[in-house]
Each structure stands twice: as C-alpha cells, then as structure tokens.
mmCIF file of C-alpha atoms in Angstrom:
data_model
loop_
_atom_site.group_PDB
_atom_site.id
_atom_site.type_symbol
_atom_site.label_atom_id
_atom_site.label_comp_id
_atom_site.label_asym_id
_atom_site.label_seq_id
_atom_site.Cartn_x
_atom_site.Cartn_y
_atom_site.Cartn_z
ATOM 1 C CA MET A 27 -0.012 -0.026 0.013
ATOM 2 C CA SER A 28 1.297 3.533 -0.810
ATOM 3 C CA GLY A 29 2.407 5.437 2.263
ATOM 4 C CA MET A 30 4.150 2.511 3.874
ATOM 5 C CA ALA A 31 7.872 2.747 4.562
ATOM 6 C CA PRO A 32 10.144 1.058 1.991
ATOM 7 C CA ASP A 33 11.192 -2.541 2.634
ATOM 8 C CA HIS A 34 14.557 -3.165 4.323
ATOM 9 C CA ASN A 35 16.213 -6.515 4.930
ATOM 10 C CA THR A 36 16.233 -6.147 8.715
ATOM 11 C CA SER A 37 14.338 -7.918 11.474
ATOM 12 C CA SER A 38 13.156 -4.619 12.871
ATOM 13 C CA GLN A 39 11.613 -3.703 9.491
ATOM 14 C CA GLU A 40 9.835 -7.069 9.292
ATOM 15 C CA GLU A 41 8.262 -6.521 12.714
ATOM 16 C CA TYR A 42 7.321 -2.863 12.010
ATOM 17 C CA ASN A 43 3.656 -2.293 11.250
ATOM 18 C CA PRO A 44 2.614 1.334 10.853
ATOM 19 C CA HIS A 45 -0.124 2.528 13.116
ATOM 20 C CA TYR A 46 -2.389 3.451 10.160
ATOM 21 C CA LEU A 47 -2.441 -0.169 9.017
ATOM 22 C CA GLN A 48 -3.083 -1.725 12.464
ATOM 23 C CA LYS A 49 -6.729 -0.813 12.843
ATOM 24 C CA GLY A 50 -8.384 -1.130 9.457
ATOM 25 C CA ASP A 51 -9.285 2.016 7.707
ATOM 26 C CA PRO A 52 -6.296 4.457 8.262
ATOM 27 C CA PHE A 53 -8.604 7.509 7.673
ATOM 28 C CA ALA A 54 -11.372 6.623 10.004
ATOM 29 C CA SER A 55 -11.554 8.876 13.040
ATOM 30 C CA LYS A 56 -10.431 7.234 16.321
ATOM 31 C CA LEU A 57 -12.122 9.950 18.361
ATOM 32 C CA SER A 58 -15.822 10.165 19.324
ATOM 33 C CA ARG A 59 -18.084 12.090 17.028
ATOM 34 C CA GLU A 60 -18.575 14.719 19.681
ATOM 35 C CA ALA A 61 -14.840 15.262 20.060
ATOM 36 C CA ASP A 62 -14.471 15.632 16.304
ATOM 37 C CA ILE A 63 -17.233 18.215 16.214
ATOM 38 C CA ILE A 64 -15.635 20.257 18.944
ATOM 39 C CA ALA A 65 -12.244 20.081 17.203
ATOM 40 C CA GLY A 66 -13.884 21.103 13.963
ATOM 41 C CA PHE A 67 -15.458 24.187 15.604
ATOM 42 C CA TYR A 68 -12.154 25.062 17.222
ATOM 43 C CA LEU A 69 -10.268 24.949 14.027
ATOM 44 C CA THR A 70 -12.944 26.961 12.292
ATOM 45 C CA VAL A 71 -12.563 29.754 14.790
ATOM 46 C CA ILE A 72 -8.786 29.590 14.626
ATOM 47 C CA GLY A 73 -8.887 29.561 10.811
ATOM 48 C CA ILE A 74 -11.168 32.589 10.492
ATOM 49 C CA LEU A 75 -9.163 34.659 13.038
ATOM 50 C CA SER A 76 -5.838 33.691 11.449
ATOM 51 C CA THR A 77 -7.006 34.426 7.887
ATOM 52 C CA LEU A 78 -8.530 37.819 8.776
ATOM 53 C CA GLY A 79 -5.568 38.899 10.931
ATOM 54 C CA ASN A 80 -2.778 37.862 8.641
ATOM 55 C CA GLY A 81 -4.754 38.983 5.614
ATOM 56 C CA TYR A 82 -5.022 42.421 7.130
ATOM 57 C CA VAL A 83 -1.256 42.507 7.854
ATOM 58 C CA ILE A 84 -0.553 41.759 4.230
ATOM 59 C CA PHE A 85 -3.162 44.278 3.018
ATOM 60 C CA MET A 86 -1.817 47.049 5.183
ATOM 61 C CA SER A 87 1.763 46.291 4.105
ATOM 62 C CA SER A 88 0.893 46.222 0.426
ATOM 63 C CA LYS A 89 -0.299 49.829 0.666
ATOM 64 C CA ARG A 90 3.275 50.911 1.477
ATOM 65 C CA LYS A 91 5.203 48.136 -0.170
ATOM 66 C CA LYS A 92 7.894 50.449 -1.601
ATOM 67 C CA LYS A 93 8.607 51.913 1.823
ATOM 68 C CA LEU A 94 8.909 48.600 3.698
ATOM 69 C CA ARG A 95 12.057 48.196 5.651
ATOM 70 C CA PRO A 96 13.929 44.906 5.875
ATOM 71 C CA ALA A 97 12.324 43.915 9.138
ATOM 72 C CA GLU A 98 8.853 44.700 7.824
ATOM 73 C CA ILE A 99 9.502 42.610 4.714
ATOM 74 C CA MET A 100 10.331 39.662 6.903
ATOM 75 C CA THR A 101 7.154 40.270 8.917
ATOM 76 C CA VAL A 102 5.044 40.189 5.752
ATOM 77 C CA ASN A 103 6.712 36.881 4.865
ATOM 78 C CA LEU A 104 5.641 35.592 8.270
ATOM 79 C CA ALA A 105 2.182 36.663 7.672
ATOM 80 C CA VAL A 106 2.163 34.919 4.255
ATOM 81 C CA CYS A 107 3.256 31.690 5.897
ATOM 82 C CA ASP A 108 0.622 31.914 8.601
ATOM 83 C CA LEU A 109 -1.992 32.702 5.974
ATOM 84 C CA GLY A 110 -0.914 29.788 3.900
ATOM 85 C CA ILE A 111 -1.312 27.430 6.789
ATOM 86 C CA SER A 112 -4.878 28.826 7.379
ATOM 87 C CA VAL A 113 -6.036 28.871 3.714
ATOM 88 C CA VAL A 114 -4.322 25.862 2.269
ATOM 89 C CA GLY A 115 -4.279 23.431 5.223
ATOM 90 C CA LYS A 116 -7.083 24.175 7.740
ATOM 91 C CA PRO A 117 -10.107 23.510 5.384
ATOM 92 C CA PHE A 118 -8.915 19.987 4.862
ATOM 93 C CA SER A 119 -8.824 19.201 8.579
ATOM 94 C CA ILE A 120 -11.991 21.134 9.340
ATOM 95 C CA ILE A 121 -14.006 19.200 6.801
ATOM 96 C CA SER A 122 -12.566 15.895 8.029
ATOM 97 C CA PHE A 123 -13.307 16.517 11.637
ATOM 98 C CA PHE A 124 -16.921 17.362 10.850
ATOM 99 C CA CYS A 125 -17.194 14.273 8.605
ATOM 100 C CA HIS A 126 -15.638 12.090 11.355
ATOM 101 C CA ARG A 127 -13.003 10.750 8.913
ATOM 102 C CA TRP A 128 -10.280 12.054 6.570
ATOM 103 C CA MET A 129 -12.070 12.748 3.303
ATOM 104 C CA PHE A 130 -9.204 13.281 0.832
ATOM 105 C CA GLY A 131 -7.391 9.996 0.546
ATOM 106 C CA TRP A 132 -3.686 9.396 0.315
ATOM 107 C CA ILE A 133 -3.052 12.170 -2.256
ATOM 108 C CA GLY A 134 -4.781 14.724 -0.102
ATOM 109 C CA CYS A 135 -3.008 13.379 2.974
ATOM 110 C CA ARG A 136 0.390 13.856 1.415
ATOM 111 C CA TRP A 137 -0.553 17.306 0.094
ATOM 112 C CA TYR A 138 -1.821 18.395 3.566
ATOM 113 C CA GLY A 139 1.195 17.059 5.263
ATOM 114 C CA TRP A 140 3.508 18.738 2.778
ATOM 115 C CA ALA A 141 1.702 22.160 3.064
ATOM 116 C CA GLY A 142 1.582 22.094 6.907
ATOM 117 C CA PHE A 143 5.277 21.299 7.050
ATOM 118 C CA PHE A 144 6.299 23.703 4.332
ATOM 119 C CA PHE A 145 4.505 26.771 5.838
ATOM 120 C CA GLY A 146 5.372 25.777 9.410
ATOM 121 C CA CYS A 147 9.089 25.431 8.504
ATOM 122 C CA GLY A 148 8.907 28.715 6.602
ATOM 123 C CA SER A 149 7.417 30.444 9.692
ATOM 124 C CA LEU A 150 10.135 29.210 12.015
ATOM 125 C CA ILE A 151 12.964 30.053 9.617
ATOM 126 C CA THR A 152 11.487 33.540 9.106
ATOM 127 C CA MET A 153 11.462 34.040 12.850
ATOM 128 C CA THR A 154 15.034 32.849 12.961
ATOM 129 C CA ALA A 155 15.974 35.506 10.399
ATOM 130 C CA VAL A 156 13.998 38.160 12.379
ATOM 131 C CA SER A 157 15.861 37.235 15.590
ATOM 132 C CA LEU A 158 19.188 37.554 13.753
ATOM 133 C CA ASP A 159 18.114 40.951 12.450
ATOM 134 C CA ARG A 160 17.301 42.107 15.967
ATOM 135 C CA TYR A 161 20.551 40.664 17.207
ATOM 136 C CA LEU A 162 22.531 42.613 14.644
ATOM 137 C CA LYS A 163 20.540 45.793 15.215
ATOM 138 C CA ILE A 164 21.059 45.826 18.888
ATOM 139 C CA CYS A 165 24.414 44.023 19.540
ATOM 140 C CA HIS A 166 26.375 44.645 16.334
ATOM 141 C CA LEU A 167 25.139 47.921 14.961
ATOM 142 C CA SER A 168 27.763 48.223 12.255
ATOM 143 C CA TYR A 169 26.412 45.086 10.691
ATOM 144 C CA GLY A 170 22.769 46.040 11.359
ATOM 145 C CA THR A 171 23.091 49.253 9.359
ATOM 146 C CA TRP A 172 24.648 47.320 6.502
ATOM 147 C CA LEU A 173 21.380 45.302 5.943
ATOM 148 C CA LYS A 174 19.257 46.763 3.093
ATOM 149 C CA ARG A 175 16.024 45.820 1.311
ATOM 150 C CA HIS A 176 17.771 43.677 -1.282
ATOM 151 C CA HIS A 177 19.381 41.676 1.501
ATOM 152 C CA ALA A 178 15.933 40.936 2.955
ATOM 153 C CA PHE A 179 14.776 39.681 -0.480
ATOM 154 C CA ILE A 180 17.792 37.374 -0.722
ATOM 155 C CA CYS A 181 16.987 36.181 2.766
ATOM 156 C CA LEU A 182 13.407 35.430 1.653
ATOM 157 C CA ALA A 183 14.622 33.359 -1.265
ATOM 158 C CA ILE A 184 16.898 31.310 1.109
ATOM 159 C CA ILE A 185 13.955 30.797 3.514
ATOM 160 C CA TRP A 186 11.636 29.556 0.837
ATOM 161 C CA ALA A 187 14.269 27.298 -0.672
ATOM 162 C CA TYR A 188 15.068 25.868 2.782
ATOM 163 C CA ALA A 189 11.357 25.139 3.541
ATOM 164 C CA THR A 190 10.847 23.671 0.070
ATOM 165 C CA PHE A 191 13.804 21.343 0.368
ATOM 166 C CA TRP A 192 12.912 19.889 3.751
ATOM 167 C CA ALA A 193 9.203 19.597 2.949
ATOM 168 C CA THR A 194 9.943 17.813 -0.319
ATOM 169 C CA VAL A 195 12.609 15.410 1.038
ATOM 170 C CA PRO A 196 9.967 12.873 2.144
ATOM 171 C CA PHE A 197 8.888 12.466 -1.492
ATOM 172 C CA ALA A 198 12.425 11.442 -2.406
ATOM 173 C CA GLY A 199 11.920 8.055 -0.713
ATOM 174 C CA VAL A 200 13.708 8.780 2.591
ATOM 175 C CA GLY A 201 10.504 9.624 4.435
ATOM 176 C CA SER A 202 6.769 9.990 4.029
ATOM 177 C CA TYR A 203 3.664 11.774 5.124
ATOM 178 C CA ALA A 204 1.006 9.674 6.926
ATOM 179 C CA PRO A 205 -2.284 9.910 8.919
ATOM 180 C CA GLU A 206 -2.168 11.042 12.477
ATOM 181 C CA PRO A 207 -3.063 8.331 14.993
ATOM 182 C CA PHE A 208 -6.598 9.898 15.427
ATOM 183 C CA GLY A 209 -7.230 9.586 11.679
ATOM 184 C CA THR A 210 -8.582 12.984 10.630
ATOM 185 C CA SER A 211 -5.264 14.774 9.943
ATOM 186 C CA CYS A 212 -1.937 14.015 8.305
ATOM 187 C CA THR A 213 1.671 14.816 9.183
ATOM 188 C CA LEU A 214 5.290 13.624 8.705
ATOM 189 C CA ASP A 215 5.606 9.994 9.223
ATOM 190 C CA TRP A 216 7.427 10.146 12.544
ATOM 191 C CA TRP A 217 6.884 6.430 13.079
ATOM 192 C CA LEU A 218 9.350 5.501 10.366
ATOM 193 C CA ALA A 219 12.042 5.876 13.152
ATOM 194 C CA GLN A 220 10.703 2.548 14.479
ATOM 195 C CA ALA A 221 11.083 0.869 11.036
ATOM 196 C CA SER A 222 14.825 1.263 10.251
ATOM 197 C CA VAL A 223 17.998 3.194 10.777
ATOM 198 C CA ALA A 224 17.313 5.185 7.664
ATOM 199 C CA GLY A 225 13.999 6.214 9.244
ATOM 200 C CA GLN A 226 15.736 7.350 12.426
ATOM 201 C CA VAL A 227 18.194 9.416 10.429
ATOM 202 C CA PHE A 228 15.354 11.076 8.561
ATOM 203 C CA VAL A 229 13.435 11.931 11.747
ATOM 204 C CA LEU A 230 16.568 13.220 13.514
ATOM 205 C CA SER A 231 17.537 15.313 10.480
ATOM 206 C CA ILE A 232 14.177 16.942 10.394
ATOM 207 C CA LEU A 233 14.215 17.559 14.132
ATOM 208 C CA PHE A 234 17.720 19.087 14.087
ATOM 209 C CA PHE A 235 17.470 21.319 10.950
ATOM 210 C CA CYS A 236 13.808 22.274 11.213
ATOM 211 C CA LEU A 237 13.433 22.721 14.958
ATOM 212 C CA LEU A 238 16.495 22.434 17.193
ATOM 213 C CA LEU A 239 18.896 24.522 15.097
ATOM 214 C CA PRO A 240 16.528 27.473 14.421
ATOM 215 C CA THR A 241 15.342 27.400 18.063
ATOM 216 C CA ALA A 242 18.937 27.472 19.269
ATOM 217 C CA VAL A 243 19.657 30.527 17.027
ATOM 218 C CA ILE A 244 16.572 32.261 18.306
ATOM 219 C CA VAL A 245 17.430 31.648 22.014
ATOM 220 C CA PHE A 246 20.981 32.728 21.438
ATOM 221 C CA SER A 247 19.961 35.978 19.726
ATOM 222 C CA TYR A 248 17.459 37.034 22.376
ATOM 223 C CA VAL A 249 19.774 36.092 25.287
ATOM 224 C CA LYS A 250 22.505 38.235 23.789
ATOM 225 C CA ILE A 251 20.083 41.072 23.249
ATOM 226 C CA ILE A 252 18.862 40.917 26.898
ATOM 227 C CA LEU A 253 22.412 41.075 28.120
ATOM 228 C CA LYS A 254 23.308 43.936 25.823
ATOM 229 C CA VAL A 255 20.285 46.022 26.829
ATOM 230 C CA LYS A 256 21.051 45.515 30.524
ATOM 231 C CA SER A 257 24.635 46.738 29.918
ATOM 232 C CA SER A 258 23.646 49.740 27.780
ATOM 233 C CA THR A 259 20.611 51.145 29.625
ATOM 234 C CA LYS A 260 22.623 53.639 31.620
ATOM 235 C CA GLU A 261 24.481 54.780 28.489
ATOM 236 C CA VAL A 262 21.185 55.469 26.551
ATOM 237 C CA ALA A 263 19.884 57.509 29.426
ATOM 238 C CA HIS A 264 22.604 60.141 28.849
ATOM 239 C CA TYR A 265 21.774 60.540 25.160
ATOM 240 C CA ASP A 266 19.444 63.138 23.746
ATOM 241 C CA THR A 267 15.667 62.505 23.329
ATOM 242 C CA ARG A 268 15.969 61.697 19.664
ATOM 243 C CA ILE A 269 18.400 58.816 20.334
ATOM 244 C CA GLN A 270 16.341 57.604 23.273
ATOM 245 C CA ASN A 271 13.190 57.501 21.103
ATOM 246 C CA SER A 272 14.988 55.405 18.500
ATOM 247 C CA HIS A 273 16.299 53.139 21.234
ATOM 248 C CA ILE A 274 12.689 52.725 22.516
ATOM 249 C CA LEU A 275 11.475 51.878 19.046
ATOM 250 C CA GLU A 276 14.170 49.168 18.595
ATOM 251 C CA MET A 277 13.234 47.701 21.985
ATOM 252 C CA LYS A 278 9.578 47.617 20.984
ATOM 253 C CA LEU A 279 10.413 45.777 17.835
ATOM 254 C CA THR A 280 12.555 43.328 19.702
ATOM 255 C CA LYS A 281 9.850 42.662 22.257
ATOM 256 C CA VAL A 282 7.356 41.973 19.405
ATOM 257 C CA ALA A 283 9.780 39.562 17.808
ATOM 258 C CA MET A 284 10.435 37.821 21.113
ATOM 259 C CA LEU A 285 6.713 37.329 21.842
ATOM 260 C CA ILE A 286 6.074 35.989 18.349
ATOM 261 C CA CYS A 287 8.891 33.451 18.714
ATOM 262 C CA ALA A 288 7.740 32.486 22.142
ATOM 263 C CA GLY A 289 4.150 32.084 20.955
ATOM 264 C CA PHE A 290 5.225 29.859 18.070
ATOM 265 C CA LEU A 291 7.455 27.668 20.206
ATOM 266 C CA ILE A 292 4.894 27.311 22.967
ATOM 267 C CA ALA A 293 2.370 26.107 20.370
ATOM 268 C CA TRP A 294 4.743 23.749 18.612
ATOM 269 C CA ILE A 295 7.014 22.281 21.257
ATOM 270 C CA PRO A 296 4.375 20.065 22.804
ATOM 271 C CA TYR A 297 3.658 18.692 19.400
ATOM 272 C CA ALA A 298 7.333 18.106 18.774
ATOM 273 C CA VAL A 299 7.699 16.317 22.128
ATOM 274 C CA VAL A 300 4.860 13.975 21.397
ATOM 275 C CA SER A 301 6.183 13.304 17.875
ATOM 276 C CA VAL A 302 9.666 12.436 19.198
ATOM 277 C CA TRP A 303 8.075 10.149 21.796
ATOM 278 C CA SER A 304 6.007 8.474 19.108
ATOM 279 C CA ALA A 305 9.062 8.090 16.959
ATOM 280 C CA PHE A 306 11.469 6.700 19.523
ATOM 281 C CA GLY A 307 9.265 5.463 22.336
ATOM 282 C CA GLN A 308 7.274 2.256 22.636
ATOM 283 C CA PRO A 309 4.654 1.809 19.940
ATOM 284 C CA ASP A 310 1.224 3.086 20.891
ATOM 285 C CA SER A 311 2.733 4.552 24.123
ATOM 286 C CA VAL A 312 0.982 7.919 23.405
ATOM 287 C CA PRO A 313 -2.831 7.533 23.874
ATOM 288 C CA ILE A 314 -4.756 8.662 20.783
ATOM 289 C CA GLN A 315 -6.968 10.955 22.790
ATOM 290 C CA PHE A 316 -3.824 12.702 24.170
ATOM 291 C CA SER A 317 -2.044 13.026 20.791
ATOM 292 C CA VAL A 318 -4.829 15.208 19.395
ATOM 293 C CA VAL A 319 -4.346 18.053 21.927
ATOM 294 C CA PRO A 320 -0.726 19.070 20.924
ATOM 295 C CA THR A 321 -1.807 18.852 17.220
ATOM 296 C CA LEU A 322 -4.723 21.290 17.773
ATOM 297 C CA LEU A 323 -2.499 23.568 19.858
ATOM 298 C CA ALA A 324 0.139 23.700 17.036
ATOM 299 C CA LYS A 325 -2.499 24.589 14.500
ATOM 300 C CA SER A 326 -3.352 27.711 16.538
ATOM 301 C CA ALA A 327 0.154 29.265 16.110
ATOM 302 C CA ALA A 328 -0.855 31.169 12.959
ATOM 303 C CA MET A 329 -3.516 33.187 14.968
ATOM 304 C CA TYR A 330 -1.199 34.732 17.533
ATOM 305 C CA ASN A 331 0.930 37.149 15.540
ATOM 306 C CA PRO A 332 -1.601 39.765 14.397
ATOM 307 C CA ILE A 333 -2.854 39.862 18.080
ATOM 308 C CA ILE A 334 0.676 40.435 19.346
ATOM 309 C CA TYR A 335 1.281 43.284 16.786
ATOM 310 C CA GLN A 336 -1.884 45.006 17.951
ATOM 311 C CA VAL A 337 -1.432 44.624 21.684
ATOM 312 C CA ILE A 338 2.218 45.727 21.714
ATOM 313 C CA ASP A 339 1.513 48.746 19.527
ATOM 314 C CA CYS A 340 -1.468 49.791 21.629
ATOM 315 C CA LYS A 341 0.689 49.555 24.805
ATOM 316 C CA PHE A 342 3.532 51.507 23.102
ATOM 317 C CA ALA A 343 1.134 54.286 21.955
ATOM 318 C CA CYS A 344 -0.472 54.607 25.344
ATOM 319 C CA CYS A 345 2.924 54.854 27.038
ATOM 320 C CA ARG A 346 3.935 57.685 24.683
ATOM 321 C CA SER A 347 0.742 59.808 24.990
ATOM 322 C CA GLY A 348 -1.985 60.231 27.477
ATOM 323 C CA GLY A 349 -5.756 60.607 27.303
ATOM 324 C CA LEU A 350 -7.124 61.887 23.998
ATOM 325 C CA LYS A 351 -3.585 62.109 22.547
ATOM 326 C CA ALA A 352 -3.173 58.415 22.907
ATOM 327 C CA LYS A 353 -6.455 57.758 21.007
ATOM 328 C CA ASN A 354 -5.384 59.917 18.102
ATOM 329 C CA SER A 355 -2.009 58.166 18.041
ATOM 330 C CA LEU A 356 -3.689 54.792 17.841
ATOM 331 C CA LYS A 357 -5.799 55.885 14.831
ATOM 332 C CA LYS A 358 -2.736 57.067 12.943
ATOM 333 C CA SER A 359 -0.275 54.262 13.847
ATOM 334 C CA ARG A 360 0.583 51.478 11.502
ATOM 335 C CA THR A 361 -0.055 48.768 14.032
ATOM 336 C CA TYR A 362 0.201 45.515 12.189
ATOM 337 C CA THR A 363 3.905 44.950 11.369
ATOM 338 C CA ILE A 364 6.857 44.137 13.563
ATOM 339 C CA SER A 365 8.718 47.260 12.472
ATOM 340 C CA ALA A 366 5.663 49.601 12.784
ATOM 341 C CA HIS A 367 7.872 52.411 11.346
ATOM 342 C CA ARG A 368 6.818 55.855 12.389
ATOM 343 C CA ASP A 369 8.080 58.828 10.331
ATOM 344 C CA SER A 370 8.431 60.948 13.360
ATOM 345 C CA MET A 371 10.918 58.472 14.827
ATOM 346 C CA ALA A 372 12.953 57.815 11.695
ATOM 347 C CA MET A 373 16.606 58.292 12.082
ATOM 348 C CA ASP A 374 20.023 56.814 11.282
ATOM 349 C CA GLU A 375 20.363 53.775 13.559
ATOM 350 C CA THR A 376 24.130 54.311 13.848
ATOM 351 C CA GLN A 377 23.270 56.922 16.467
ATOM 352 C CA LEU A 378 22.261 54.163 18.869
ATOM 353 C CA GLU A 379 25.893 53.676 19.889
#
C-alpha cells in the first residue's frame, strides 16, 4: 500500500507495522463524533481569526510596499506563511473533523502534510531570520546598518528554498507523510524511526534542521540582546531625546519579535515532544486522545501574531501619549507589522551607539 515505509532486509523492519495499518481504515476517526465536532469548531474559529488577521497584515503592508524596511519585509513573509497554513491546510482538517474521517485519501493526505510542514518550517526560519536581524541591530550595529532591502529579499529566497527542500525530502523516498493516529489529519511519518536506521536518520535530521537549530539561534539571539540591553541602559539615559526614542522603538520591535517566537515555540514544542516520543518510544505509548491536543495547539500558532502586533503597539502608543492624545496616536499608527515604522521616529540607527 502507498504510504508504507520502504522494505529493508532487517528484522526490525519485518516487525514494523505502521499505526495506520493496524486498525483497518487508516482515515477513519479514532475519536468520538462529539470530540471531532468540537475540534472542527475550534479549528474553524482559529482559521477565521488567522485568515482575517494575517490577511490584514498583508493588506496594510501592500499599501506601502515600496517603503517597507527589511524587518517589515520579513514580517510580511511571516504573515504569508501563517495565511498559507490557514487557507491551504485548515479547510482539509476542518471538513474531515466534521465528517468524522479524513475525506481526501492518500493524495490529499500527502498534500496536507507537505503544506503544513512547508509553511510551518517557513514560519520558524523567518522568525530565526528576524531574531538575527534584531541581534545585529542591537548588539552589532555596524552590521545592522549594512542590511538593506535587497538583503531581505535574498533572505526570503533562502527561507523559501530551505522550507521547500525539507518539505519535499519525504517524497524522495527517505521519508513520508502519513495519517495522524486519530485519523482526521496528516503529518510527517514520525513512526518511520521505528522501522529502520534510515527512518531514524530522517526523523533526527528533520528535528535538528527544522526545529532544534532554528530554536537555538533564536534563543542565542535574544539572550545576547537581553544582556546587551542591561549593559547599555545607563548609556542610553545620557543621550538626547531623539536617540532615546530610536532606542525605545528598537526595543519595541525586539519585544514583538520575542513574543512572536515565544508564541510559536509554545504552540509547537508540545507537538514536537509527542512526535519524538512516538518516533522513539514504545509503539502506541501515546494515547490517541492525548495526541490530538498538541496537534490542535500547534494549529493555533498562525493566529497569535496579528494579536501580538496590535497589543504591543497599543501599549507603546499609550505609554507615549496620554488621554485623547493616545487615542489619536492609535488611529494614525501602523499597528500591524513588527517594524511599525513611524516617520516621526525615523533616524540613522548608527546613532544608537
């Protein structure tokens, strides 16, 4: 049957029987109908909010596309990834949850698995690039001022190529996409790690290059930023108001980026932990009813970012003006991108040092 791991002349491979072949129809839901309906409504709400929020980010950015700074360009790319997950992927799972079974066969399963991994990987690598941008802007200003718009577009090309490569690797015969244990969604075939050494190498490569390495870069960048900010706070206090305002803007952008990364990792790490346990733990050691919760949490990641943009910008505007002044500032501010550039605060960032 298509979707099974390739045959290997090993005893472990002969004993391996994928979970989706152990209980009859691999696409029949293993949850109760009531649980599927609840999950369907949950994903519908998440999908609508994510589509509207990220669509608005892209719309607002398109109105000033020629003025977008490098950090803003990366933010738009993040919104595109999140919108892609919502528009391309979520309708498949929503329909399947309401129908109490996966409705799109093996081709649909592989497409859904590819799209989810492609856009998810693209989001994480984009956030990695954003964290490096923040790191350079705050900790190595001479490099930060060197970054221009064309460097951001080169970075985008690398991000999409990276995501395309790792999402397409399973189709080259070294991996696969398969139904989740609960039947109404599809993902990478983590369970290949139980079949052969090649399967273990595939799973470990995905974990390292598409989760651990980007996460390590993100953590390193923000730890260094925090240390730098602590050491430079007294210095900035002695600068004039213009430089202080620019410093405040950079700190705001950094806080937004940190919250976005934290939200993404909080949503995805439980899913990664369960996937690793399924791959290297005892077969069927993760209860089916438990495995669906991290999956649903991960699917909510695309909804957080527009909310973070709005909340942080509102807080920033309120801190800078009081009463009616704050309300007027909120109406005029561009609230939906990480950079949220304000003409009144524009200046040469080399002055930060």
